[in-house]
Amino acid sequence: MAGPPVTKGHLPFGRYRTWYRCTGELPGERPALVALHGGPGSTHDYLTGLAALASHGHPVIHYDQLGNGGSSHVPGAPPDFWTPRLFLDELDNLLDRLGLRDGYVLFGQSWGGMLAAAHAAARPPGLRGLVIANAPASYPLWLKEMAVLRAQLPPGVDDVLRAHEAADTTDSREYFEAMMVFYNRHVCRLDPWPGEFQATFMEIYNNPTVYYTMNGPSEFHVVGTLRDWGVEDVAADIAVPTLLISGRHDEATPETVRPYFELIPDVRWEIFEDSSHTPHLEEPERFMQVLLDYLKECS
């Protein structure tokens, strides 16, 4: 039996182009799910499993945010080019050009969850639901919790990390190896990492412009333009049913996620006990069932 149809292409976005892929037909039986990947400066690859939702009547839209993957790369752009507003405008452009404004659900993972929350807080009339997965409510909160997690690393690991951060030698092999101790605990605990996750990881380091500018050299050393940004001040304005997802071992610790739970009026929170930052890969069966149960409310 043939699966849902897949279409791919590029959408004009000002002087640039946004790569997208749609699994399923538009319009579908149920609202389309639009997937916002993490980073910033990541790609859609590690979220490809969400395409399975198309078999349940939800068309699934993946796209690569500007600067990475199949979308336009802008290597010479100044740091102030890369802003949350830019990516919110890109999302609006995608929704308009694909004709999704009459009904859609956002799934935002990590940085994509913060972006999705900011979009939802503006109360767009076609938004039916919001999934915020493994996302902090602010980077100041994130940095505070990174200090806690770093202190729990095996003896000597954080000393190596901090020595390289102070010397601005975060591109060294020693820094990378120490960084991976953290990543294997709090980003993806599977061994080996799934191919789709490795693909995304390598995309960041093959083209680090956006990630290094907005975030920094690693998940836990945020020294980029986002270091003071957050969505706590607008979370209470979110007016659609919201599903929070996080992992028990997640770098997005409960303290970073809790403001969503406390501020969004209609919200529930699912914690995946055997996962870190990627429950959709680490506990895929439970993840899919939780997501399908939630999506029934949005149809």
PDB file of N, CA and C in Angstrom, residues 207-253:
ATOM      1  N   ASN A 207      27.810  23.867   9.223  1.00  0.00           N
ATOM      2  CA  ASN A 207      27.406  25.233   8.888  1.00  0.00           C
ATOM      3  C   ASN A 207      26.963  25.925  10.170  1.00  0.00           C
ATOM      4  N   PRO A 208      27.906  26.367  11.007  1.00  0.00           N
ATOM      5  CA  PRO A 208      27.572  26.835  12.348  1.00  0.00           C
ATOM      6  C   PRO A 208      27.178  28.303  12.456  1.00  0.00           C
ATOM      7  N   THR A 209      27.005  29.000  11.347  1.00  0.00           N
ATOM      8  CA  THR A 209      26.775  30.450  11.398  1.00  0.00           C
ATOM      9  C   THR A 209      25.675  30.829  12.362  1.00  0.00           C
ATOM     10  N   VAL A 210      24.491  30.241  12.184  1.00  0.00           N
ATOM     11  CA  VAL A 210      23.335  30.639  12.987  1.00  0.00           C
ATOM     12  C   VAL A 210      23.504  30.185  14.431  1.00  0.00           C
ATOM     13  N   TYR A 211      23.902  28.935  14.618  1.00  0.00           N
ATOM     14  CA  TYR A 211      24.032  28.385  15.971  1.00  0.00           C
ATOM     15  C   TYR A 211      25.057  29.165  16.788  1.00  0.00           C
ATOM     16  N   TYR A 212      26.229  29.393  16.217  1.00  0.00           N
ATOM     17  CA  TYR A 212      27.274  30.091  16.954  1.00  0.00           C
ATOM     18  C   TYR A 212      26.896  31.546  17.223  1.00  0.00           C
ATOM     19  N   THR A 213      26.189  32.178  16.291  1.00  0.00           N
ATOM     20  CA  THR A 213      25.815  33.584  16.471  1.00  0.00           C
ATOM     21  C   THR A 213      24.738  33.745  17.528  1.00  0.00           C
ATOM     22  N   MET A 214      23.707  32.921  17.467  1.00  0.00           N
ATOM     23  CA  MET A 214      22.569  33.098  18.362  1.00  0.00           C
ATOM     24  C   MET A 214      22.729  32.347  19.669  1.00  0.00           C
ATOM     25  N   ASN A 215      23.344  31.171  19.626  1.00  0.00           N
ATOM     26  CA  ASN A 215      23.481  30.347  20.821  1.00  0.00           C
ATOM     27  C   ASN A 215      24.894  30.425  21.396  1.00  0.00           C
ATOM     28  N   GLY A 216      25.838  29.862  20.679  1.00  0.00           N
ATOM     29  CA  GLY A 216      27.215  29.791  21.159  1.00  0.00           C
ATOM     30  C   GLY A 216      27.828  28.478  20.728  1.00  0.00           C
ATOM     31  N   PRO A 217      28.961  28.088  21.290  1.00  0.00           N
ATOM     32  CA  PRO A 217      29.662  26.895  20.822  1.00  0.00           C
ATOM     33  C   PRO A 217      29.085  25.575  21.320  1.00  0.00           C
ATOM     34  N   SER A 218      28.182  25.606  22.287  1.00  0.00           N
ATOM     35  CA  SER A 218      27.604  24.367  22.807  1.00  0.00           C
ATOM     36  C   SER A 218      26.259  24.676  23.442  1.00  0.00           C
ATOM     37  N   GLU A 219      25.536  23.604  23.778  1.00  0.00           N
ATOM     38  CA  GLU A 219      24.221  23.758  24.404  1.00  0.00           C
ATOM     39  C   GLU A 219      24.308  24.469  25.751  1.00  0.00           C
ATOM     40  N   PHE A 220      25.389  24.286  26.449  1.00  0.00           N
ATOM     41  CA  PHE A 220      25.474  24.780  27.823  1.00  0.00           C
ATOM     42  C   PHE A 220      26.322  26.038  27.972  1.00  0.00           C
ATOM     43  N   HIS A 221      26.903  26.495  26.873  1.00  0.00           N
ATOM     44  CA  HIS A 221      27.711  27.734  26.920  1.00  0.00           C
ATOM     45  C   HIS A 221      27.065  28.741  25.970  1.00  0.00           C
ATOM     46  N   VAL A 222      25.947  29.312  26.427  1.00  0.00           N
ATOM     47  CA  VAL A 222      25.152  30.221  25.592  1.00  0.00           C
ATOM     48  C   VAL A 222      25.688  31.640  25.777  1.00  0.00           C
ATOM     49  N   VAL A 223      26.449  32.084  24.792  1.00  0.00           N
ATOM     50  CA  VAL A 223      27.056  33.414  24.840  1.00  0.00           C
ATOM     51  C   VAL A 223      26.637  34.238  23.621  1.00  0.00           C
ATOM     52  N   GLY A 224      25.658  33.718  22.856  1.00  0.00           N
ATOM     53  CA  GLY A 224      25.212  34.391  21.644  1.00  0.00           C
ATOM     54  C   GLY A 224      24.123  35.409  21.904  1.00  0.00           C
ATOM     55  N   THR A 225      23.491  35.849  20.849  1.00  0.00           N
ATOM     56  CA  THR A 225      22.519  36.944  20.931  1.00  0.00           C
ATOM     57  C   THR A 225      21.238  36.556  21.654  1.00  0.00           C
ATOM     58  N   LEU A 226      21.003  35.256  21.868  1.00  0.00           N
ATOM     59  CA  LEU A 226      19.786  34.816  22.559  1.00  0.00           C
ATOM     60  C   LEU A 226      19.949  34.720  24.075  1.00  0.00           C
ATOM     61  N   ARG A 227      21.121  35.028  24.592  1.00  0.00           N
ATOM     62  CA  ARG A 227      21.406  34.719  25.994  1.00  0.00           C
ATOM     63  C   ARG A 227      20.450  35.387  26.978  1.00  0.00           C
ATOM     64  N   ASP A 228      19.791  36.483  26.577  1.00  0.00           N
ATOM     65  CA  ASP A 228      18.856  37.159  27.482  1.00  0.00           C
ATOM     66  C   ASP A 228      17.404  37.016  27.033  1.00  0.00           C
ATOM     67  N   TRP A 229      17.142  36.194  26.013  1.00  0.00           N
ATOM     68  CA  TRP A 229      15.799  36.132  25.427  1.00  0.00           C
ATOM     69  C   TRP A 229      14.947  35.060  26.088  1.00  0.00           C
ATOM     70  N   GLY A 230      13.641  35.298  26.139  1.00  0.00           N
ATOM     71  CA  GLY A 230      12.711  34.317  26.663  1.00  0.00           C
ATOM     72  C   GLY A 230      11.286  34.659  26.296  1.00  0.00           C
ATOM     73  N   VAL A 231      10.365  33.773  26.648  1.00  0.00           N
ATOM     74  CA  VAL A 231       8.946  33.976  26.329  1.00  0.00           C
ATOM     75  C   VAL A 231       8.077  33.942  27.587  1.00  0.00           C
ATOM     76  N   GLU A 232       8.688  34.024  28.736  1.00  0.00           N
ATOM     77  CA  GLU A 232       7.899  34.024  29.973  1.00  0.00           C
ATOM     78  C   GLU A 232       6.897  35.171  30.023  1.00  0.00           C
ATOM     79  N   ASP A 233       7.273  36.314  29.454  1.00  0.00           N
ATOM     80  CA  ASP A 233       6.414  37.491  29.551  1.00  0.00           C
ATOM     81  C   ASP A 233       5.178  37.409  28.667  1.00  0.00           C
ATOM     82  N   VAL A 234       5.139  36.439  27.738  1.00  0.00           N
ATOM     83  CA  VAL A 234       3.973  36.324  26.858  1.00  0.00           C
ATOM     84  C   VAL A 234       3.263  34.977  26.997  1.00  0.00           C
ATOM     85  N   ALA A 235       3.793  34.068  27.793  1.00  0.00           N
ATOM     86  CA  ALA A 235       3.217  32.720  27.876  1.00  0.00           C
ATOM     87  C   ALA A 235       1.759  32.731  28.314  1.00  0.00           C
ATOM     88  N   ALA A 236       1.389  33.634  29.179  1.00  0.00           N
ATOM     89  CA  ALA A 236       0.007  33.696  29.660  1.00  0.00           C
ATOM     90  C   ALA A 236      -0.975  34.077  28.571  1.00  0.00           C
ATOM     91  N   ASP A 237      -0.485  34.605  27.453  1.00  0.00           N
ATOM     92  CA  ASP A 237      -1.359  34.998  26.353  1.00  0.00           C
ATOM     93  C   ASP A 237      -1.703  33.836  25.431  1.00  0.00           C
ATOM     94  N   ILE A 238      -1.099  32.689  25.636  1.00  0.00           N
ATOM     95  CA  ILE A 238      -1.386  31.525  24.797  1.00  0.00           C
ATOM     96  C   ILE A 238      -2.783  31.002  25.115  1.00  0.00           C
ATOM     97  N   ALA A 239      -3.626  30.895  24.078  1.00  0.00           N
ATOM     98  CA  ALA A 239      -5.048  30.623  24.312  1.00  0.00           C
ATOM     99  C   ALA A 239      -5.518  29.320  23.672  1.00  0.00           C
ATOM    100  N   VAL A 240      -4.587  28.414  23.328  1.00  0.00           N
ATOM    101  CA  VAL A 240      -4.983  27.127  22.751  1.00  0.00           C
ATOM    102  C   VAL A 240      -4.529  26.010  23.681  1.00  0.00           C
ATOM    103  N   PRO A 241      -5.165  24.825  23.585  1.00  0.00           N
ATOM    104  CA  PRO A 241      -4.702  23.691  24.399  1.00  0.00           C
ATOM    105  C   PRO A 241      -3.226  23.407  24.103  1.00  0.00           C
ATOM    106  N   THR A 242      -2.443  23.301  25.163  1.00  0.00           N
ATOM    107  CA  THR A 242      -0.995  23.178  25.010  1.00  0.00           C
ATOM    108  C   THR A 242      -0.488  21.923  25.707  1.00  0.00           C
ATOM    109  N   LEU A 243       0.333  21.179  24.998  1.00  0.00           N
ATOM    110  CA  LEU A 243       0.988  19.995  25.545  1.00  0.00           C
ATOM    111  C   LEU A 243       2.459  20.303  25.754  1.00  0.00           C
ATOM    112  N   LEU A 244       2.924  20.144  26.988  1.00  0.00           N
ATOM    113  CA  LEU A 244       4.342  20.254  27.305  1.00  0.00           C
ATOM    114  C   LEU A 244       4.951  18.857  27.347  1.00  0.00           C
ATOM    115  N   ILE A 245       6.127  18.719  26.769  1.00  0.00           N
ATOM    116  CA  ILE A 245       6.854  17.452  26.778  1.00  0.00           C
ATOM    117  C   ILE A 245       8.271  17.713  27.255  1.00  0.00           C
ATOM    118  N   SER A 246       8.750  16.870  28.167  1.00  0.00           N
ATOM    119  CA  SER A 246      10.161  16.930  28.552  1.00  0.00           C
ATOM    120  C   SER A 246      10.599  15.562  29.013  1.00  0.00           C
ATOM    121  N   GLY A 247      11.911  15.356  29.076  1.00  0.00           N
ATOM    122  CA  GLY A 247      12.461  14.090  29.528  1.00  0.00           C
ATOM    123  C   GLY A 247      13.009  14.209  30.943  1.00  0.00           C
ATOM    124  N   ARG A 248      12.999  13.118  31.650  1.00  0.00           N
ATOM    125  CA  ARG A 248      13.492  13.130  33.031  1.00  0.00           C
ATOM    126  C   ARG A 248      14.959  13.545  33.091  1.00  0.00           C
ATOM    127  N   HIS A 249      15.741  13.224  32.066  1.00  0.00           N
ATOM    128  CA  HIS A 249      17.173  13.534  32.038  1.00  0.00           C
ATOM    129  C   HIS A 249      17.476  14.697  31.095  1.00  0.00           C
ATOM    130  N   ASP A 250      16.472  15.457  30.760  1.00  0.00           N
ATOM    131  CA  ASP A 250      16.531  16.514  29.752  1.00  0.00           C
ATOM    132  C   ASP A 250      17.429  17.671  30.179  1.00  0.00           C
ATOM    133  N   GLU A 251      18.167  18.225  29.221  1.00  0.00           N
ATOM    134  CA  GLU A 251      18.858  19.484  29.506  1.00  0.00           C
ATOM    135  C   GLU A 251      17.854  20.607  29.750  1.00  0.00           C
ATOM    136  N   ALA A 252      16.662  20.487  29.187  1.00  0.00           N
ATOM    137  CA  ALA A 252      15.564  21.394  29.535  1.00  0.00           C
ATOM    138  C   ALA A 252      14.946  20.853  30.824  1.00  0.00           C
ATOM    139  N   THR A 253      15.524  21.211  31.938  1.00  0.00           N
ATOM    140  CA  THR A 253      15.123  20.665  33.237  1.00  0.00           C
ATOM    141  C   THR A 253      13.736  21.170  33.628  1.00  0.00           C
TER     142      THR A 253
END
